[in-house]
């Protein structure tokens, strides 16, 4: 079953931009009338559903020297939520174009009730402006570009539901183009899905083998209920919620046989975490016969306990383990007999030959 997607949500945003031109007629008179910290405010203008004003300090803002003209943009919308905006403050030349040397641009700023203002205390040195050609007829023209970023919503990425769609496809048999015959039962399937999930089936279905010329594949040495769970995993990448150790053992063999790596890991982990005295002999024989190293090591560690070993020897699976996998019992004995009893170990090993 697919797990919830952990990808961080993306913030989708759009922007609204508007320009406001502030014209200071009588630059010298305004400079003489307003002391440091005093300002002229523009009429409010609206951008992105918010009201703004431009504040012009001809002799600098409070707490700073009066060598500069200070310029700030103030967010006027009382009680509004925080808003993100960026500013471009420009002195305009005689043609109404921004003067690059007198242009200041802020990064995106968050305007809030506690911090409603953004701008520059040192926007223009007064003496430099007064010697330039941009103060024409004692008139200064400043354009303020306000770009408001409007957050729309977080784009939440839902978890994948591909497994559900493929599971529905399996149940419906829509467009099925092949059949599996297992233990007297027939199961419809889709050649491309099965081939994509198993390199073994891919060779049989798309390669030059005999089965590729027909529409039916016969599966031998597998029970019907095991194959149903196996085919369900091929389509949905999930095992039954109540997977027991017996079914896990059968599916582990099927996963190994048809090279379904993830199913193999899931089933081997299930068996490793559910080892007990009744099942350990069967699991160890399975691990030895098919080369499941993690499962074999887990069984041998469990049997290192004398009580577990004694209980295993009375279980139903012990006789099968002893007859089918004598080598693994030798390995077990070699592990549990202390190294100092070398002679006794050699005698026991000879008896097992």
CSV table of N, CA, C and O in Angstrom, one decimal, residues 152-251:
chain,number,residue,atom,x,y,z
A,152,UNK,N,-1.8,32.0,-2.7
A,152,UNK,CA,-3.1,31.4,-3.1
A,152,UNK,C,-3.4,30.2,-2.1
A,152,UNK,O,-4.3,30.3,-1.3
A,153,UNK,N,-2.6,29.2,-2.1
A,153,UNK,CA,-2.8,28.1,-1.2
A,153,UNK,C,-1.6,27.2,-1.3
A,153,UNK,O,-0.8,27.3,-2.3
A,154,UNK,N,-1.4,26.3,-0.4
A,154,UNK,CA,-0.4,25.3,-0.5
A,154,UNK,C,-0.9,24.2,-1.4
A,154,UNK,O,-2.0,23.7,-1.3
A,155,UNK,N,0.0,23.8,-2.3
A,155,UNK,CA,-0.3,22.7,-3.2
A,155,UNK,C,0.1,21.4,-2.6
A,155,UNK,O,1.2,21.0,-2.6
A,156,UNK,N,-0.9,20.7,-2.0
A,156,UNK,CA,-0.6,19.5,-1.2
A,156,UNK,C,-0.6,18.3,-2.2
A,156,UNK,O,-1.5,18.2,-3.0
A,157,UNK,N,0.5,17.6,-2.2
A,157,UNK,CA,0.7,16.5,-3.1
A,157,UNK,C,0.1,15.2,-2.5
A,157,UNK,O,0.5,14.8,-1.4
A,158,UNK,N,-1.0,14.7,-3.1
A,158,UNK,CA,-1.6,13.5,-2.4
A,158,UNK,C,-0.7,12.2,-2.6
A,158,UNK,O,0.1,12.2,-3.5
A,159,UNK,N,-0.9,11.2,-1.8
A,159,UNK,CA,-0.2,10.0,-1.9
A,159,UNK,C,-0.6,9.3,-3.3
A,159,UNK,O,-1.7,9.5,-3.8
A,160,UNK,N,0.3,8.5,-3.8
A,160,UNK,CA,0.1,7.8,-5.0
A,160,UNK,C,-1.1,6.8,-4.8
A,160,UNK,O,-1.2,6.1,-3.8
A,161,UNK,N,-2.0,6.8,-5.8
A,161,UNK,CA,-3.0,5.8,-5.8
A,161,UNK,C,-2.9,4.9,-7.0
A,161,UNK,O,-3.9,4.2,-7.4
A,162,UNK,N,-1.7,4.8,-7.6
A,162,UNK,CA,-1.5,3.9,-8.7
A,162,UNK,C,-1.8,2.4,-8.3
A,162,UNK,O,-2.4,1.7,-9.1
A,163,UNK,N,-1.5,2.0,-7.1
A,163,UNK,CA,-1.8,0.7,-6.7
A,163,UNK,C,-3.3,0.4,-6.7
A,163,UNK,O,-3.7,-0.7,-7.0
A,164,UNK,N,-4.1,1.4,-6.3
A,164,UNK,CA,-5.5,1.1,-6.3
A,164,UNK,C,-6.1,1.0,-7.7
A,164,UNK,O,-6.9,0.1,-8.0
A,165,UNK,N,-5.6,1.8,-8.7
A,165,UNK,CA,-6.1,1.7,-10.0
A,165,UNK,C,-5.7,0.3,-10.7
A,165,UNK,O,-6.4,-0.3,-11.4
A,166,UNK,N,-4.4,-0.1,-10.4
A,166,UNK,CA,-4.0,-1.4,-11.0
A,166,UNK,C,-4.7,-2.5,-10.3
A,166,UNK,O,-5.0,-3.6,-10.9
A,167,UNK,N,-5.0,-2.4,-9.0
A,167,UNK,CA,-5.8,-3.4,-8.3
A,167,UNK,C,-7.2,-3.5,-8.9
A,167,UNK,O,-7.7,-4.7,-9.1
A,168,UNK,N,-7.8,-2.4,-9.2
A,168,UNK,CA,-9.1,-2.4,-9.8
A,168,UNK,C,-9.1,-3.1,-11.2
A,168,UNK,O,-10.0,-3.7,-11.7
A,169,UNK,N,-8.0,-2.8,-11.9
A,169,UNK,CA,-7.8,-3.4,-13.3
A,169,UNK,C,-7.7,-4.9,-13.2
A,169,UNK,O,-8.3,-5.6,-14.0
A,170,UNK,N,-7.0,-5.4,-12.2
A,170,UNK,CA,-6.9,-6.8,-12.0
A,170,UNK,C,-8.3,-7.5,-11.7
A,170,UNK,O,-8.6,-8.5,-12.2
A,171,UNK,N,-9.0,-6.8,-10.8
A,171,UNK,CA,-10.4,-7.3,-10.4
A,171,UNK,C,-11.3,-7.3,-11.6
A,171,UNK,O,-12.1,-8.2,-11.8
A,172,UNK,N,-11.3,-6.3,-12.4
A,172,UNK,CA,-12.2,-6.1,-13.5
A,172,UNK,C,-11.9,-7.0,-14.7
A,172,UNK,O,-12.8,-7.3,-15.5
A,173,UNK,N,-10.6,-7.4,-14.9
A,173,UNK,CA,-10.2,-8.1,-16.0
A,173,UNK,C,-10.3,-7.3,-17.3
A,173,UNK,O,-10.2,-7.9,-18.4
A,174,UNK,N,-10.5,-6.0,-17.2
A,174,UNK,CA,-10.6,-5.2,-18.4
A,174,UNK,C,-9.3,-5.3,-19.2
A,174,UNK,O,-8.2,-5.1,-18.7
A,175,UNK,N,-9.4,-5.5,-20.5
A,175,UNK,CA,-8.3,-5.6,-21.4
A,175,UNK,C,-7.3,-6.7,-21.1
A,175,UNK,O,-6.1,-6.6,-21.6
A,176,UNK,N,-7.7,-7.6,-20.3
A,176,UNK,CA,-6.7,-8.7,-20.0
A,176,UNK,C,-6.4,-9.5,-21.3
A,176,UNK,O,-7.2,-9.7,-22.1
A,177,UNK,N,-5.1,-9.8,-21.4
A,177,UNK,CA,-4.7,-10.5,-22.7
A,177,UNK,C,-3.9,-11.7,-22.5
A,177,UNK,O,-3.2,-12.2,-23.4
A,178,UNK,N,-3.9,-12.3,-21.2
A,178,UNK,CA,-3.3,-13.5,-21.0
A,178,UNK,C,-3.9,-14.2,-19.8
A,178,UNK,O,-4.7,-13.6,-19.1
A,179,UNK,N,-3.6,-15.5,-19.6
A,179,UNK,CA,-4.1,-16.3,-18.5
A,179,UNK,C,-3.0,-17.1,-17.8
A,179,UNK,O,-2.1,-17.6,-18.4
A,180,UNK,N,-3.1,-17.1,-16.5
A,180,UNK,CA,-2.3,-18.0,-15.7
A,180,UNK,C,-3.2,-19.2,-15.3
A,180,UNK,O,-4.3,-19.1,-14.9
A,181,UNK,N,-2.6,-20.4,-15.4
A,181,UNK,CA,-3.3,-21.6,-14.9
A,181,UNK,C,-2.5,-22.2,-13.7
A,181,UNK,O,-1.4,-22.6,-13.8
A,182,UNK,N,-3.2,-22.2,-12.6
A,182,UNK,CA,-2.5,-22.6,-11.3
A,182,UNK,C,-3.4,-23.5,-10.5
A,182,UNK,O,-4.6,-23.1,-10.2
A,183,UNK,N,-2.9,-24.7,-10.3
A,183,UNK,CA,-3.6,-25.6,-9.4
A,183,UNK,C,-5.1,-25.8,-9.8
A,183,UNK,O,-6.0,-25.8,-8.9
A,184,UNK,N,-5.3,-25.9,-11.1
A,184,UNK,CA,-6.7,-26.1,-11.6
A,184,UNK,C,-7.5,-24.8,-11.7
A,184,UNK,O,-8.7,-24.9,-12.1
A,185,UNK,N,-7.0,-23.7,-11.3
A,185,UNK,CA,-7.7,-22.4,-11.4
A,185,UNK,C,-7.0,-21.6,-12.5
A,185,UNK,O,-5.9,-21.7,-12.9
A,186,UNK,N,-7.9,-20.7,-13.1
A,186,UNK,CA,-7.4,-19.8,-14.2
A,186,UNK,C,-7.5,-18.3,-13.7
A,186,UNK,O,-8.6,-17.9,-13.1
A,187,UNK,N,-6.5,-17.5,-14.0
A,187,UNK,CA,-6.5,-16.1,-13.6
A,187,UNK,C,-6.1,-15.3,-14.8
A,187,UNK,O,-5.1,-15.5,-15.4
A,188,UNK,N,-7.0,-14.3,-15.1
A,188,UNK,CA,-6.7,-13.4,-16.2
A,188,UNK,C,-5.7,-12.3,-15.7
A,188,UNK,O,-5.8,-11.9,-14.5
A,189,UNK,N,-4.9,-11.8,-16.6
A,189,UNK,CA,-3.9,-10.8,-16.3
A,189,UNK,C,-3.5,-10.0,-17.5
A,189,UNK,O,-4.1,-10.3,-18.6
A,190,UNK,N,-2.6,-9.1,-17.3
A,190,UNK,CA,-2.2,-8.2,-18.4
A,190,UNK,C,-0.7,-8.3,-18.6
A,190,UNK,O,0.1,-8.1,-17.7
A,191,UNK,N,-0.4,-8.8,-19.8
A,191,UNK,CA,0.9,-9.1,-20.2
A,191,UNK,C,1.9,-8.0,-19.8
A,191,UNK,O,3.0,-8.3,-19.3
A,192,UNK,N,1.6,-6.8,-20.2
A,192,UNK,CA,2.6,-5.7,-19.9
A,192,UNK,C,2.8,-5.4,-18.5
A,192,UNK,O,4.0,-5.1,-18.1
A,193,UNK,N,1.8,-5.6,-17.6
A,193,UNK,CA,1.9,-5.3,-16.2
A,193,UNK,C,2.8,-6.4,-15.6
A,193,UNK,O,3.8,-6.1,-14.8
A,194,UNK,N,2.5,-7.7,-15.9
A,194,UNK,CA,3.3,-8.8,-15.3
A,194,UNK,C,4.7,-8.7,-15.8
A,194,UNK,O,5.6,-9.0,-15.0
A,195,UNK,N,4.9,-8.4,-17.1
A,195,UNK,CA,6.3,-8.4,-17.6
A,195,UNK,C,7.1,-7.2,-17.0
A,195,UNK,O,8.3,-7.4,-16.7
A,196,UNK,N,6.4,-6.1,-16.7
A,196,UNK,CA,7.1,-5.0,-16.1
A,196,UNK,C,7.6,-5.3,-14.7
A,196,UNK,O,8.5,-4.7,-14.2
A,197,UNK,N,6.8,-6.2,-14.0
A,197,UNK,CA,7.1,-6.4,-12.6
A,197,UNK,C,8.1,-7.5,-12.3
A,197,UNK,O,8.7,-7.6,-11.2
A,198,UNK,N,8.2,-8.4,-13.3
A,198,UNK,CA,9.1,-9.6,-13.1
A,198,UNK,C,9.9,-9.9,-14.3
A,198,UNK,O,9.4,-10.0,-15.4
A,199,UNK,N,11.3,-9.9,-14.1
A,199,UNK,CA,12.2,-10.2,-15.2
A,199,UNK,C,12.0,-11.6,-15.7
A,199,UNK,O,12.2,-11.9,-16.9
A,200,UNK,N,11.6,-12.5,-14.8
A,200,UNK,CA,11.3,-13.9,-15.3
A,200,UNK,C,10.1,-14.0,-16.2
A,200,UNK,O,10.1,-14.6,-17.3
A,201,UNK,N,9.0,-13.3,-15.7
A,201,UNK,CA,7.8,-13.3,-16.6
A,201,UNK,C,8.1,-12.5,-17.9
A,201,UNK,O,7.5,-12.9,-18.9
A,202,UNK,N,8.9,-11.5,-17.8
A,202,UNK,CA,9.2,-10.7,-19.0
A,202,UNK,C,9.9,-11.6,-20.1
A,202,UNK,O,9.6,-11.5,-21.2
A,203,UNK,N,10.8,-12.5,-19.6
A,203,UNK,CA,11.5,-13.4,-20.5
A,203,UNK,C,10.5,-14.4,-21.1
A,203,UNK,O,10.6,-14.7,-22.3
A,204,UNK,N,9.6,-14.8,-20.3
A,204,UNK,CA,8.6,-15.8,-20.8
A,204,UNK,C,7.6,-15.2,-21.8
A,204,UNK,O,7.2,-15.8,-22.8
A,205,UNK,N,7.2,-13.9,-21.4
A,205,UNK,CA,6.1,-13.3,-22.2
A,205,UNK,C,6.6,-12.5,-23.4
A,205,UNK,O,5.9,-12.5,-24.4
A,206,UNK,N,7.8,-11.9,-23.3
A,206,UNK,CA,8.2,-11.1,-24.4
A,206,UNK,C,9.5,-11.6,-25.1
A,206,UNK,O,9.9,-11.0,-26.1
A,207,UNK,N,10.0,-12.7,-24.5
A,207,UNK,CA,11.2,-13.2,-25.1
A,207,UNK,C,10.9,-14.3,-26.1
A,207,UNK,O,9.8,-14.4,-26.6
A,208,UNK,N,12.0,-15.1,-26.4
A,208,UNK,CA,11.8,-16.1,-27.5
A,208,UNK,C,11.4,-17.5,-26.9
A,208,UNK,O,11.5,-18.5,-27.6
A,209,UNK,N,11.0,-17.5,-25.6
A,209,UNK,CA,10.7,-18.8,-25.0
A,209,UNK,C,9.4,-19.3,-25.5
A,209,UNK,O,8.6,-18.5,-26.1
A,210,UNK,N,9.1,-20.5,-25.3
A,210,UNK,CA,7.9,-21.2,-25.9
A,210,UNK,C,6.6,-20.5,-25.4
A,210,UNK,O,5.7,-20.3,-26.2
A,211,UNK,N,6.6,-20.1,-24.1
A,211,UNK,CA,5.4,-19.5,-23.6
A,211,UNK,C,5.0,-18.2,-24.2
A,211,UNK,O,3.8,-17.8,-24.2
A,212,UNK,N,6.0,-17.5,-24.8
A,212,UNK,CA,5.7,-16.2,-25.4
A,212,UNK,C,4.7,-16.2,-26.6
A,212,UNK,O,4.1,-15.3,-26.9
A,213,UNK,N,4.6,-17.4,-27.2
A,213,UNK,CA,3.8,-17.5,-28.4
A,213,UNK,C,2.3,-17.8,-28.0
A,213,UNK,O,1.5,-17.7,-28.8
A,214,UNK,N,2.1,-18.1,-26.7
A,214,UNK,CA,0.7,-18.4,-26.3
A,214,UNK,C,0.2,-17.4,-25.4
A,214,UNK,O,0.9,-16.5,-25.0
A,215,UNK,N,-1.1,-17.6,-24.9
A,215,UNK,CA,-1.7,-16.6,-24.0
A,215,UNK,C,-1.9,-17.2,-22.7
A,215,UNK,O,-2.5,-16.6,-21.8
A,216,UNK,N,-1.4,-18.4,-22.4
A,216,UNK,CA,-1.6,-19.1,-21.1
A,216,UNK,C,-0.2,-19.5,-20.6
A,216,UNK,O,0.6,-20.1,-21.3
A,217,UNK,N,0.0,-19.2,-19.3
A,217,UNK,CA,1.2,-19.7,-18.6
A,217,UNK,C,0.8,-20.6,-17.5
A,217,UNK,O,-0.1,-20.3,-16.7
A,218,UNK,N,1.3,-21.8,-17.5
A,218,UNK,CA,1.0,-22.8,-16.4
A,218,UNK,C,2.0,-22.6,-15.3
A,218,UNK,O,3.2,-22.7,-15.5
A,219,UNK,N,1.6,-22.4,-14.1
A,219,UNK,CA,2.4,-22.3,-12.9
A,219,UNK,C,2.3,-23.6,-12.1
A,219,UNK,O,1.2,-24.0,-11.7
A,220,UNK,N,3.4,-24.2,-12.0
A,220,UNK,CA,3.4,-25.5,-11.2
A,220,UNK,C,4.1,-25.3,-9.9
A,220,UNK,O,4.8,-24.3,-9.6
A,221,UNK,N,3.8,-26.2,-9.0
A,221,UNK,CA,4.3,-26.2,-7.6
A,221,UNK,C,4.0,-25.0,-6.8
A,221,UNK,O,4.8,-24.4,-6.1
A,222,UNK,N,2.7,-24.5,-7.0
A,222,UNK,CA,2.2,-23.4,-6.2
A,222,UNK,C,0.7,-23.5,-6.1
A,222,UNK,O,0.0,-23.9,-7.0
A,223,UNK,N,0.3,-23.3,-4.8
A,223,UNK,CA,-1.2,-23.4,-4.6
A,223,UNK,C,-1.9,-22.2,-5.0
A,223,UNK,O,-1.3,-21.1,-5.1
A,224,UNK,N,-3.2,-22.4,-5.3
A,224,UNK,CA,-4.0,-21.3,-5.9
A,224,UNK,C,-4.0,-20.0,-5.0
A,224,UNK,O,-3.9,-18.9,-5.4
A,225,UNK,N,-4.2,-20.3,-3.7
A,225,UNK,CA,-4.4,-19.1,-2.8
A,225,UNK,C,-3.1,-18.3,-2.7
A,225,UNK,O,-3.0,-17.1,-2.5
A,226,UNK,N,-1.9,-19.1,-2.8
A,226,UNK,CA,-0.6,-18.4,-2.8
A,226,UNK,C,-0.5,-17.6,-4.0
A,226,UNK,O,0.0,-16.4,-4.0
A,227,UNK,N,-0.8,-18.1,-5.2
A,227,UNK,CA,-0.7,-17.4,-6.4
A,227,UNK,C,-1.6,-16.1,-6.4
A,227,UNK,O,-1.2,-15.1,-6.9
A,228,UNK,N,-2.8,-16.2,-5.8
A,228,UNK,CA,-3.7,-15.1,-5.8
A,228,UNK,C,-3.0,-13.9,-5.0
A,228,UNK,O,-3.1,-12.8,-5.5
A,229,UNK,N,-2.4,-14.2,-3.9
A,229,UNK,CA,-1.7,-13.2,-3.1
A,229,UNK,C,-0.5,-12.7,-3.9
A,229,UNK,O,-0.2,-11.5,-3.9
A,230,UNK,N,0.2,-13.6,-4.6
A,230,UNK,CA,1.3,-13.2,-5.4
A,230,UNK,C,1.0,-12.3,-6.5
A,230,UNK,O,1.6,-11.2,-6.7
A,231,UNK,N,-0.1,-12.6,-7.2
A,231,UNK,CA,-0.6,-11.8,-8.3
A,231,UNK,C,-1.1,-10.4,-7.8
A,231,UNK,O,-0.9,-9.4,-8.5
A,232,UNK,N,-1.7,-10.4,-6.7
A,232,UNK,CA,-2.2,-9.2,-6.1
A,232,UNK,C,-1.0,-8.3,-5.8
A,232,UNK,O,-1.1,-7.0,-6.0
A,233,UNK,N,0.1,-8.8,-5.3
A,233,UNK,CA,1.3,-8.0,-5.0
A,233,UNK,C,1.8,-7.4,-6.3
A,233,UNK,O,2.3,-6.3,-6.3
A,234,UNK,N,1.8,-8.2,-7.4
A,234,UNK,CA,2.4,-7.8,-8.6
A,234,UNK,C,1.6,-6.5,-9.1
A,234,UNK,O,2.2,-5.5,-9.6
A,235,UNK,N,0.3,-6.5,-8.9
A,235,UNK,CA,-0.5,-5.3,-9.3
A,235,UNK,C,-0.5,-4.2,-8.3
A,235,UNK,O,-0.6,-3.0,-8.7
A,236,UNK,N,-0.5,-4.5,-7.0
A,236,UNK,CA,-0.7,-3.4,-6.0
A,236,UNK,C,0.5,-3.1,-5.2
A,236,UNK,O,0.5,-2.1,-4.4
A,237,UNK,N,1.6,-3.9,-5.3
A,237,UNK,CA,2.8,-3.7,-4.5
A,237,UNK,C,2.5,-3.8,-3.0
A,237,UNK,O,3.1,-3.2,-2.1
A,238,UNK,N,1.5,-4.6,-2.6
A,238,UNK,CA,1.1,-4.8,-1.2
A,238,UNK,C,0.8,-6.2,-0.9
A,238,UNK,O,0.3,-6.9,-1.8
A,239,UNK,N,1.0,-6.6,0.4
A,239,UNK,CA,0.6,-7.9,0.8
A,239,UNK,C,-0.6,-7.8,1.7
A,239,UNK,O,-1.0,-6.8,2.1
A,240,UNK,N,-1.3,-9.0,1.9
A,240,UNK,CA,-2.5,-8.9,2.8
A,240,UNK,C,-2.2,-8.4,4.2
A,240,UNK,O,-1.1,-8.7,4.7
A,241,UNK,N,-3.0,-7.5,4.7
A,241,UNK,CA,-2.8,-6.9,6.1
A,241,UNK,C,-2.5,-8.0,7.1
A,241,UNK,O,-1.7,-7.8,8.0
A,242,UNK,N,-3.2,-9.1,7.1
A,242,UNK,CA,-3.0,-10.2,8.1
A,242,UNK,C,-2.1,-11.3,7.5
A,242,UNK,O,-2.5,-12.5,7.6
A,243,UNK,N,-1.0,-10.9,7.0
A,243,UNK,CA,-0.1,-11.9,6.4
A,243,UNK,C,0.5,-12.8,7.5
A,243,UNK,O,1.1,-12.3,8.4
A,244,UNK,N,0.2,-14.1,7.4
A,244,UNK,CA,0.8,-15.0,8.5
A,244,UNK,C,2.1,-15.6,8.0
A,244,UNK,O,2.5,-15.5,6.8
A,245,UNK,N,2.8,-16.3,8.9
A,245,UNK,CA,4.1,-16.8,8.6
A,245,UNK,C,4.1,-17.9,7.5
A,245,UNK,O,5.0,-18.1,6.7
A,246,UNK,N,3.0,-18.7,7.5
A,246,UNK,CA,2.9,-19.8,6.5
A,246,UNK,C,2.8,-19.2,5.1
A,246,UNK,O,3.6,-19.6,4.2
A,247,UNK,N,1.9,-18.2,5.0
A,247,UNK,CA,1.8,-17.6,3.7
A,247,UNK,C,3.0,-16.8,3.3
A,247,UNK,O,3.5,-16.8,2.1
A,248,UNK,N,3.7,-16.2,4.3
A,248,UNK,CA,4.9,-15.5,4.0
A,248,UNK,C,6.0,-16.4,3.5
A,248,UNK,O,6.8,-16.0,2.6
A,249,UNK,N,6.0,-17.6,4.0
A,249,UNK,CA,7.0,-18.6,3.5
A,249,UNK,C,6.8,-19.0,2.1
A,249,UNK,O,7.7,-19.0,1.3
A,250,UNK,N,5.5,-19.2,1.7
A,250,UNK,CA,5.2,-19.6,0.4
A,250,UNK,C,5.5,-18.4,-0.6
A,250,UNK,O,6.0,-18.6,-1.7
A,251,UNK,N,5.1,-17.2,-0.2
A,251,UNK,CA,5.3,-16.0,-1.0
A,251,UNK,C,6.8,-15.7,-1.2
A,251,UNK,O,7.2,-15.2,-2.2
